[in-house]
């Protein structure tokens, strides 16, 4: 069964440092997403990406965040200057069309900012 | 504004019982709903979905019911097994939102052997 792959599974970084979280979406999917989940809380939408541009973003996704699809297979989330409150699980997802076409999540990257 | 919430944060059942997990949503523009299962350290795993033009959909051991009148969604799991123990989230998709899902708070389901 096709999977969304995320690396690394766990990343520890110092406050103020830049981090890049990486994702390989399902190969024939067209829509890509990032979500985050703070420990013990619900999953929150960050951003959706289609046709090489951001389709929608949440209030959380401020100027410190950016996304990129640098080649035909990877989808990255960059946090420029991490804060303690950025510590969370970050999930990548992809779908073939919009929400009702095989919407699949990766296993997540646990980001710890110290 | 949008909100998706759950009535019960925890649910404990005995193996073999049927489980019902509930979810309330407030955005009448939502047209697609998904139930996800999340096990510890893993990402949300698709269980079953339903469109707003339906009121019931069945899968293997799972049934989702949608009541648009009261904006309520439920997940029924038949013959619950210990492997069903996880956190269950409902999520909604709003028309024109480019695939954005809004998740509920989650219900912890514990199945005792």
Coordinates of N, CA, C and O in Angstrom, one line a residue, chain A:
Chain A
X1 N 0.9 -1.2 0.0 CA 0.0 0.0 0.0 C 0.9 1.2 0.0 O 1.9 1.3 0.7
X2 N 0.5 2.2 -0.8 CA 1.4 3.4 -0.9 C 1.4 4.2 0.4 O 0.5 4.2 1.2
X3 N 2.6 4.7 0.7 CA 2.8 5.4 2.0 C 3.4 6.8 1.8 O 4.0 7.1 0.8
X4 N 3.1 7.7 2.8 CA 3.8 9.0 2.9 C 4.9 8.8 3.8 O 4.7 8.3 5.0
X5 N 6.1 9.1 3.4 CA 7.3 8.9 4.2 C 7.9 10.2 4.7 O 8.0 11.2 4.0
X6 N 8.1 10.2 6.0 CA 8.7 11.4 6.6 C 10.0 11.2 7.3 O 10.2 10.1 7.9
X7 N 11.0 12.1 7.1 CA 12.2 12.0 7.8 C 12.7 13.4 8.3 O 12.3 14.4 7.8
X8 N 13.4 13.4 9.5 CA 13.7 12.3 10.4 C 12.4 12.0 11.2 O 11.4 12.7 11.2
X9 N 12.5 10.9 12.0 CA 11.3 10.6 12.8 C 11.4 11.5 14.1 O 10.3 11.8 14.7
X10 N 12.6 11.9 14.5 CA 12.7 12.7 15.6 C 13.9 13.7 15.4 O 14.9 13.3 15.0
X11 N 13.6 15.0 15.7 CA 14.7 16.0 15.5 C 14.7 16.9 16.8 O 13.6 17.4 17.2
X12 N 15.9 17.0 17.3 CA 16.1 18.0 18.4 C 16.9 19.1 17.9 O 17.9 18.9 17.2
X13 N 16.5 20.3 18.2 CA 17.1 21.5 17.7 C 17.2 22.6 18.8 O 16.3 22.6 19.7
X14 N 18.1 23.5 18.7 CA 18.2 24.6 19.7 C 17.3 25.7 19.2 O 17.2 26.0 18.0
X15 N 16.8 26.4 20.2 CA 15.9 27.6 19.9 C 16.7 28.5 19.0 O 17.9 28.8 19.2
X16 N 16.0 29.1 18.0 CA 16.6 30.0 17.1 C 17.2 29.3 15.8 O 17.6 30.1 14.9
X17 N 17.4 28.0 15.9 CA 18.0 27.3 14.7 C 16.9 27.1 13.7 O 15.7 27.0 13.9
X18 N 17.4 26.9 12.5 CA 16.5 26.5 11.3 C 16.4 25.0 11.3 O 17.3 24.3 11.5
X19 N 15.2 24.5 11.0 CA 15.0 23.1 10.7 C 14.2 22.9 9.4 O 13.4 23.7 9.0
X20 N 14.5 21.8 8.8 CA 13.8 21.4 7.6 C 13.3 20.0 7.8 O 14.0 19.0 8.1
X21 N 12.0 19.8 7.7 CA 11.3 18.5 7.8 C 11.0 18.0 6.4 O 10.5 18.8 5.6
X22 N 11.3 16.8 6.2 CA 11.1 16.3 4.9 C 10.0 15.2 4.7 O 9.8 14.4 5.7
X23 N 9.5 15.2 3.6 CA 8.3 14.3 3.3 C 8.4 13.8 1.8 O 8.8 14.6 0.9
X24 N 8.1 12.6 1.6 CA 7.9 12.1 0.3 C 6.5 11.6 0.2 O 6.1 10.6 0.7
X25 N 5.7 12.4 -0.5 CA 4.2 12.1 -0.7 C 4.1 10.9 -1.6 O 5.0 10.4 -2.2
X26 N 2.8 10.4 -1.6 CA 2.5 9.3 -2.6 C 2.7 9.8 -4.0 O 2.3 10.9 -4.3
X27 N 3.3 9.0 -4.8 CA 3.9 9.4 -6.1 C 2.9 10.1 -7.0 O 3.2 11.0 -7.8
X28 N 1.7 9.6 -7.1 CA 0.7 10.2 -8.1 C -0.2 11.2 -7.5 O -1.2 11.6 -8.1
X29 N 0.1 11.6 -6.2 CA -0.8 12.6 -5.6 C -0.4 14.0 -6.0 O 0.7 14.3 -6.4
X30 N -1.4 14.9 -5.9 CA -1.3 16.2 -6.4 C -1.3 17.3 -5.4 O -0.9 18.4 -5.6
X31 N -1.9 17.0 -4.2 CA -2.1 17.9 -3.1 C -1.3 17.5 -1.9 O -1.3 16.3 -1.6
X32 N -0.6 18.4 -1.3 CA 0.3 18.1 -0.2 C -0.1 19.0 0.9 O -0.5 20.2 0.8
X33 N 0.2 18.5 2.1 CA -0.3 19.2 3.4 C 0.7 19.0 4.5 O 1.4 18.0 4.5
X34 N 0.8 20.0 5.4 CA 1.5 19.9 6.6 C 0.5 20.2 7.8 O -0.3 21.1 7.7
X35 N 0.6 19.3 8.8 CA -0.2 19.5 10.0 C 0.7 19.4 11.2 O 1.8 18.8 11.1
X36 N 0.3 19.9 12.3 CA 1.1 19.7 13.5 C 0.2 19.3 14.7 O -1.0 19.5 14.6
X37 N 0.8 18.6 15.6 CA 0.0 18.1 16.8 C 0.9 18.3 18.0 O 1.9 17.6 18.2
X38 N 0.5 19.3 18.8 CA 1.2 19.5 20.1 C 0.8 18.4 21.0 O -0.4 17.9 21.0
X39 N 1.7 17.9 21.9 CA 1.4 16.8 22.7 C 0.1 16.9 23.5 O -0.2 17.9 24.2
X40 N -0.8 15.9 23.3 CA -2.0 15.8 24.0 C -3.1 16.7 23.4 O -4.2 16.7 23.9
X41 N -2.8 17.3 22.3 CA -3.9 18.2 21.6 C -4.3 17.6 20.3 O -3.8 16.6 19.8
X42 N -5.2 18.3 19.6 CA -5.7 17.8 18.4 C -4.7 18.2 17.2 O -3.8 19.0 17.4
X43 N -4.9 17.5 16.1 CA -4.1 17.8 14.9 C -4.6 19.1 14.3 O -5.8 19.3 14.1
X44 N -3.7 20.0 14.0 CA -4.0 21.3 13.5 C -3.4 21.5 12.1 O -2.2 21.2 11.8
X45 N -4.2 22.0 11.2 CA -3.8 22.3 9.8 C -2.8 23.4 9.8 O -3.0 24.5 10.5
X46 N -1.7 23.3 9.0 CA -0.8 24.3 8.8 C -0.9 24.9 7.4 O -1.1 26.1 7.2
X47 N -0.8 24.1 6.3 CA -0.7 24.6 5.0 C -1.1 23.5 4.0 O -0.9 22.3 4.2
X48 N -1.7 23.9 2.9 CA -1.9 23.0 1.7 C -1.2 23.6 0.5 O -1.0 24.8 0.4
X49 N -0.8 22.7 -0.4 CA 0.1 23.0 -1.5 C -0.3 22.3 -2.7 O -0.5 21.1 -2.7
X50 N -0.5 23.0 -3.8 CA -0.9 22.4 -5.1 C -0.3 23.2 -6.2 O -0.3 24.5 -6.2
X51 N 0.1 22.5 -7.2 CA 0.6 23.2 -8.4 C 1.7 24.1 -8.1 O 1.8 25.3 -8.6
X52 N 2.6 23.7 -7.2 CA 3.8 24.5 -6.8 C 3.5 25.8 -6.1 O 4.4 26.7 -6.2
X53 N 2.4 25.9 -5.5 CA 2.1 27.1 -4.7 C 1.2 26.8 -3.5 O 0.5 25.8 -3.6
X54 N 1.2 27.6 -2.5 CA 0.4 27.4 -1.4 C -1.1 27.7 -1.7 O -1.4 28.8 -2.3
X55 N -1.9 26.8 -1.4 CA -3.4 27.0 -1.7 C -4.1 27.6 -0.5 O -4.9 28.5 -0.7
X56 N -3.7 27.2 0.7 CA -4.3 27.8 1.9 C -3.3 27.6 3.0 O -2.6 26.6 3.1
X57 N -3.4 28.5 4.0 CA -2.5 28.4 5.2 C -3.3 28.9 6.4 O -4.2 29.7 6.3
X58 N -2.9 28.4 7.5 CA -3.6 28.7 8.8 C -2.9 29.9 9.4 O -1.8 30.3 9.0
X59 N -3.4 30.4 10.5 CA -2.8 31.5 11.3 C -1.5 31.1 11.9 O -0.6 31.9 12.1
X60 N -1.3 29.8 12.1 CA -0.1 29.2 12.7 C 1.1 29.4 11.7 O 2.2 29.7 12.1
X61 N 0.8 29.3 10.5 CA 1.8 29.3 9.4 C 2.2 30.7 9.1 O 1.7 31.4 8.1
X62 N 3.0 31.3 10.0 CA 3.5 32.7 9.8 C 4.7 32.7 9.0 O 5.1 31.8 8.4
X63 N 5.4 33.9 9.0 CA 6.6 34.1 8.2 C 7.8 33.2 8.5 O 8.7 33.2 7.8
X64 N 7.7 32.6 9.7 CA 8.8 31.7 10.1 C 8.7 30.4 9.3 O 9.7 29.6 9.4
X65 N 7.6 30.1 8.7 CA 7.4 28.8 8.1 C 7.4 29.0 6.6 O 7.0 30.0 6.0
X66 N 7.9 28.0 5.9 CA 7.8 27.9 4.4 C 7.8 26.5 4.0 O 8.2 25.6 4.7
X67 N 7.2 26.3 2.8 CA 7.2 25.0 2.2 C 7.7 25.0 0.8 O 7.7 26.1 0.1
X68 N 8.2 23.9 0.4 CA 8.8 23.8 -0.9 C 8.7 22.4 -1.5 O 8.7 21.4 -0.7
X69 N 8.6 22.3 -2.8 CA 8.7 21.0 -3.5 C 9.9 21.1 -4.4 O 9.7 21.5 -5.6
X70 N 11.0 20.8 -3.9 CA 12.3 21.1 -4.6 C 12.5 20.2 -5.9 O 13.2 20.6 -6.8
X71 N 11.8 19.0 -5.9 CA 12.0 18.2 -7.0 C 10.6 17.4 -7.2 O 9.6 17.8 -6.5
X72 N 10.6 16.4 -8.0 CA 9.3 15.7 -8.2 C 8.9 14.8 -7.1 O 7.8 14.2 -7.2
X73 N 9.7 14.6 -6.1 CA 9.3 13.7 -5.1 C 9.2 14.2 -3.6 O 8.5 13.7 -2.8
X74 N 10.0 15.2 -3.3 CA 10.1 15.7 -1.9 C 9.2 16.9 -1.7 O 8.9 17.7 -2.6
X75 N 8.7 17.0 -0.5 CA 7.9 18.2 0.0 C 8.5 18.5 1.4 O 8.5 17.7 2.3
X76 N 8.9 19.7 1.5 CA 9.6 20.1 2.8 C 8.9 21.2 3.5 O 8.2 22.1 2.9
X77 N 9.1 21.2 4.8 CA 8.6 22.3 5.7 C 9.8 22.9 6.4 O 10.5 22.1 7.0
X78 N 10.0 24.1 6.3 CA 11.1 24.8 6.9 C 10.6 25.8 8.0 O 9.7 26.5 7.7
X79 N 11.3 25.7 9.1 CA 11.0 26.7 10.2 C 12.3 27.4 10.4 O 13.3 26.9 10.7
X80 N 12.3 28.7 10.1 CA 13.5 29.5 10.0 C 14.2 29.7 11.4 O 15.4 29.6 11.5
X81 N 13.5 30.1 12.3 CA 14.0 30.4 13.7 C 13.1 29.7 14.7 O 12.1 30.3 15.1
X82 N 13.5 28.5 15.1 CA 12.5 27.8 16.0 C 12.4 28.4 17.3 O 13.3 29.0 17.9
X83 N 11.2 28.2 17.9 CA 10.8 28.7 19.2 C 10.4 27.4 20.0 O 10.1 26.4 19.5
X84 N 10.4 27.6 21.3 CA 10.1 26.5 22.2 C 8.7 25.9 21.8 O 8.5 24.7 21.8
X85 N 7.8 26.8 21.5 CA 6.4 26.4 21.3 C 6.2 25.7 19.9 O 5.1 25.3 19.6
X86 N 7.3 25.7 19.1 CA 7.2 24.9 17.9 C 7.4 23.4 18.1 O 7.2 22.6 17.2
X87 N 7.7 23.0 19.3 CA 7.8 21.6 19.7 C 6.5 20.9 19.5 O 5.5 21.3 20.1
X88 N 6.5 19.9 18.7 CA 5.2 19.2 18.3 C 5.6 18.1 17.4 O 6.7 17.9 16.9
X89 N 4.5 17.2 17.1 CA 4.6 16.3 16.0 C 4.2 17.0 14.7 O 3.2 17.7 14.7
X90 N 4.9 16.8 13.7 CA 4.6 17.4 12.4 C 4.2 16.3 11.4 O 5.1 15.4 11.2
X91 N 3.0 16.4 10.9 CA 2.6 15.4 9.9 C 2.5 15.9 8.5 O 1.9 17.0 8.3
X92 N 3.0 15.2 7.6 CA 2.8 15.5 6.2 C 1.7 14.6 5.7 O 1.5 13.5 6.2
X93 N 0.9 15.1 4.7 CA -0.2 14.3 4.1 C -0.2 14.6 2.6 O 0.3 15.7 2.2
X94 N -0.8 13.7 1.9 CA -1.0 14.0 0.5 C -2.3 13.4 0.0 O -2.9 12.5 0.7
X95 N -2.9 13.9 -1.0 CA -4.1 13.4 -1.6 C -4.1 13.5 -3.1 O -3.4 14.3 -3.7
X96 N -4.9 12.5 -3.7 CA -4.9 12.5 -5.2 C -5.6 13.7 -5.8 O -5.2 14.2 -6.8
X97 N -6.7 14.0 -5.1 CA -7.5 15.2 -5.5 C -7.6 16.1 -4.3 O -6.6 16.3 -3.6
X98 N -8.7 16.5 -4.0 CA -8.9 17.2 -2.8 C -9.2 16.2 -1.6 O -8.7 15.1 -1.7
X99 N -9.9 16.6 -0.6 CA -9.9 15.8 0.6 C -10.3 14.4 0.4 O -9.9 13.5 1.1
X100 N -11.2 14.1 -0.5 CA -11.8 12.8 -0.6 C -11.1 11.9 -1.6 O -11.8 11.0 -2.1
X101 N -9.9 12.1 -1.9 CA -9.1 11.2 -2.8 C -7.9 10.7 -2.1 O -6.8 11.2 -2.3
X102 N -8.1 9.7 -1.3 CA -6.9 9.0 -0.8 C -6.0 9.8 0.1 O -4.8 9.7 0.1
X103 N -6.6 10.6 1.0 CA -5.9 11.5 1.9 C -5.1 10.6 2.9 O -5.7 9.9 3.7
X104 N -3.8 10.7 2.8 CA -3.0 9.8 3.6 C -1.9 10.6 4.4 O -1.3 11.5 3.8
X105 N -1.8 10.2 5.6 CA -0.8 10.9 6.5 C 0.5 10.1 6.6 O 0.4 8.8 6.6
X106 N 1.6 10.7 6.8 CA 2.8 10.1 7.2 C 2.8 9.8 8.7 O 1.9 10.2 9.4
X107 N 3.9 9.2 9.2 CA 4.0 8.8 10.6 C 4.5 10.0 11.5 O 4.5 9.9 12.7
X108 N 4.9 11.0 10.8 CA 5.3 12.2 11.6 C 6.7 12.4 11.9 O 7.5 11.4 11.9
X109 N 7.1 13.6 12.2 CA 8.4 14.0 12.7 C 8.2 14.6 14.1 O 7.4 15.6 14.1
X110 N 8.8 14.1 15.1 CA 8.7 14.7 16.4 C 9.8 15.8 16.5 O 11.0 15.4 16.5
X111 N 9.4 17.1 16.6 CA 10.4 18.1 16.7 C 10.4 18.6 18.2 O 9.4 18.9 18.7
X112 N 11.6 18.6 18.7 CA 11.8 19.1 20.1 C 12.8 20.3 20.0 O 13.9 20.1 19.6
X113 N 12.3 21.4 20.5 CA 13.1 22.6 20.5 C 13.5 22.8 22.0 O 12.7 22.9 22.9
X114 N 14.9 23.0 22.1 CA 15.4 23.1 23.5 C 16.1 24.4 23.7 O 16.4 25.1 22.7

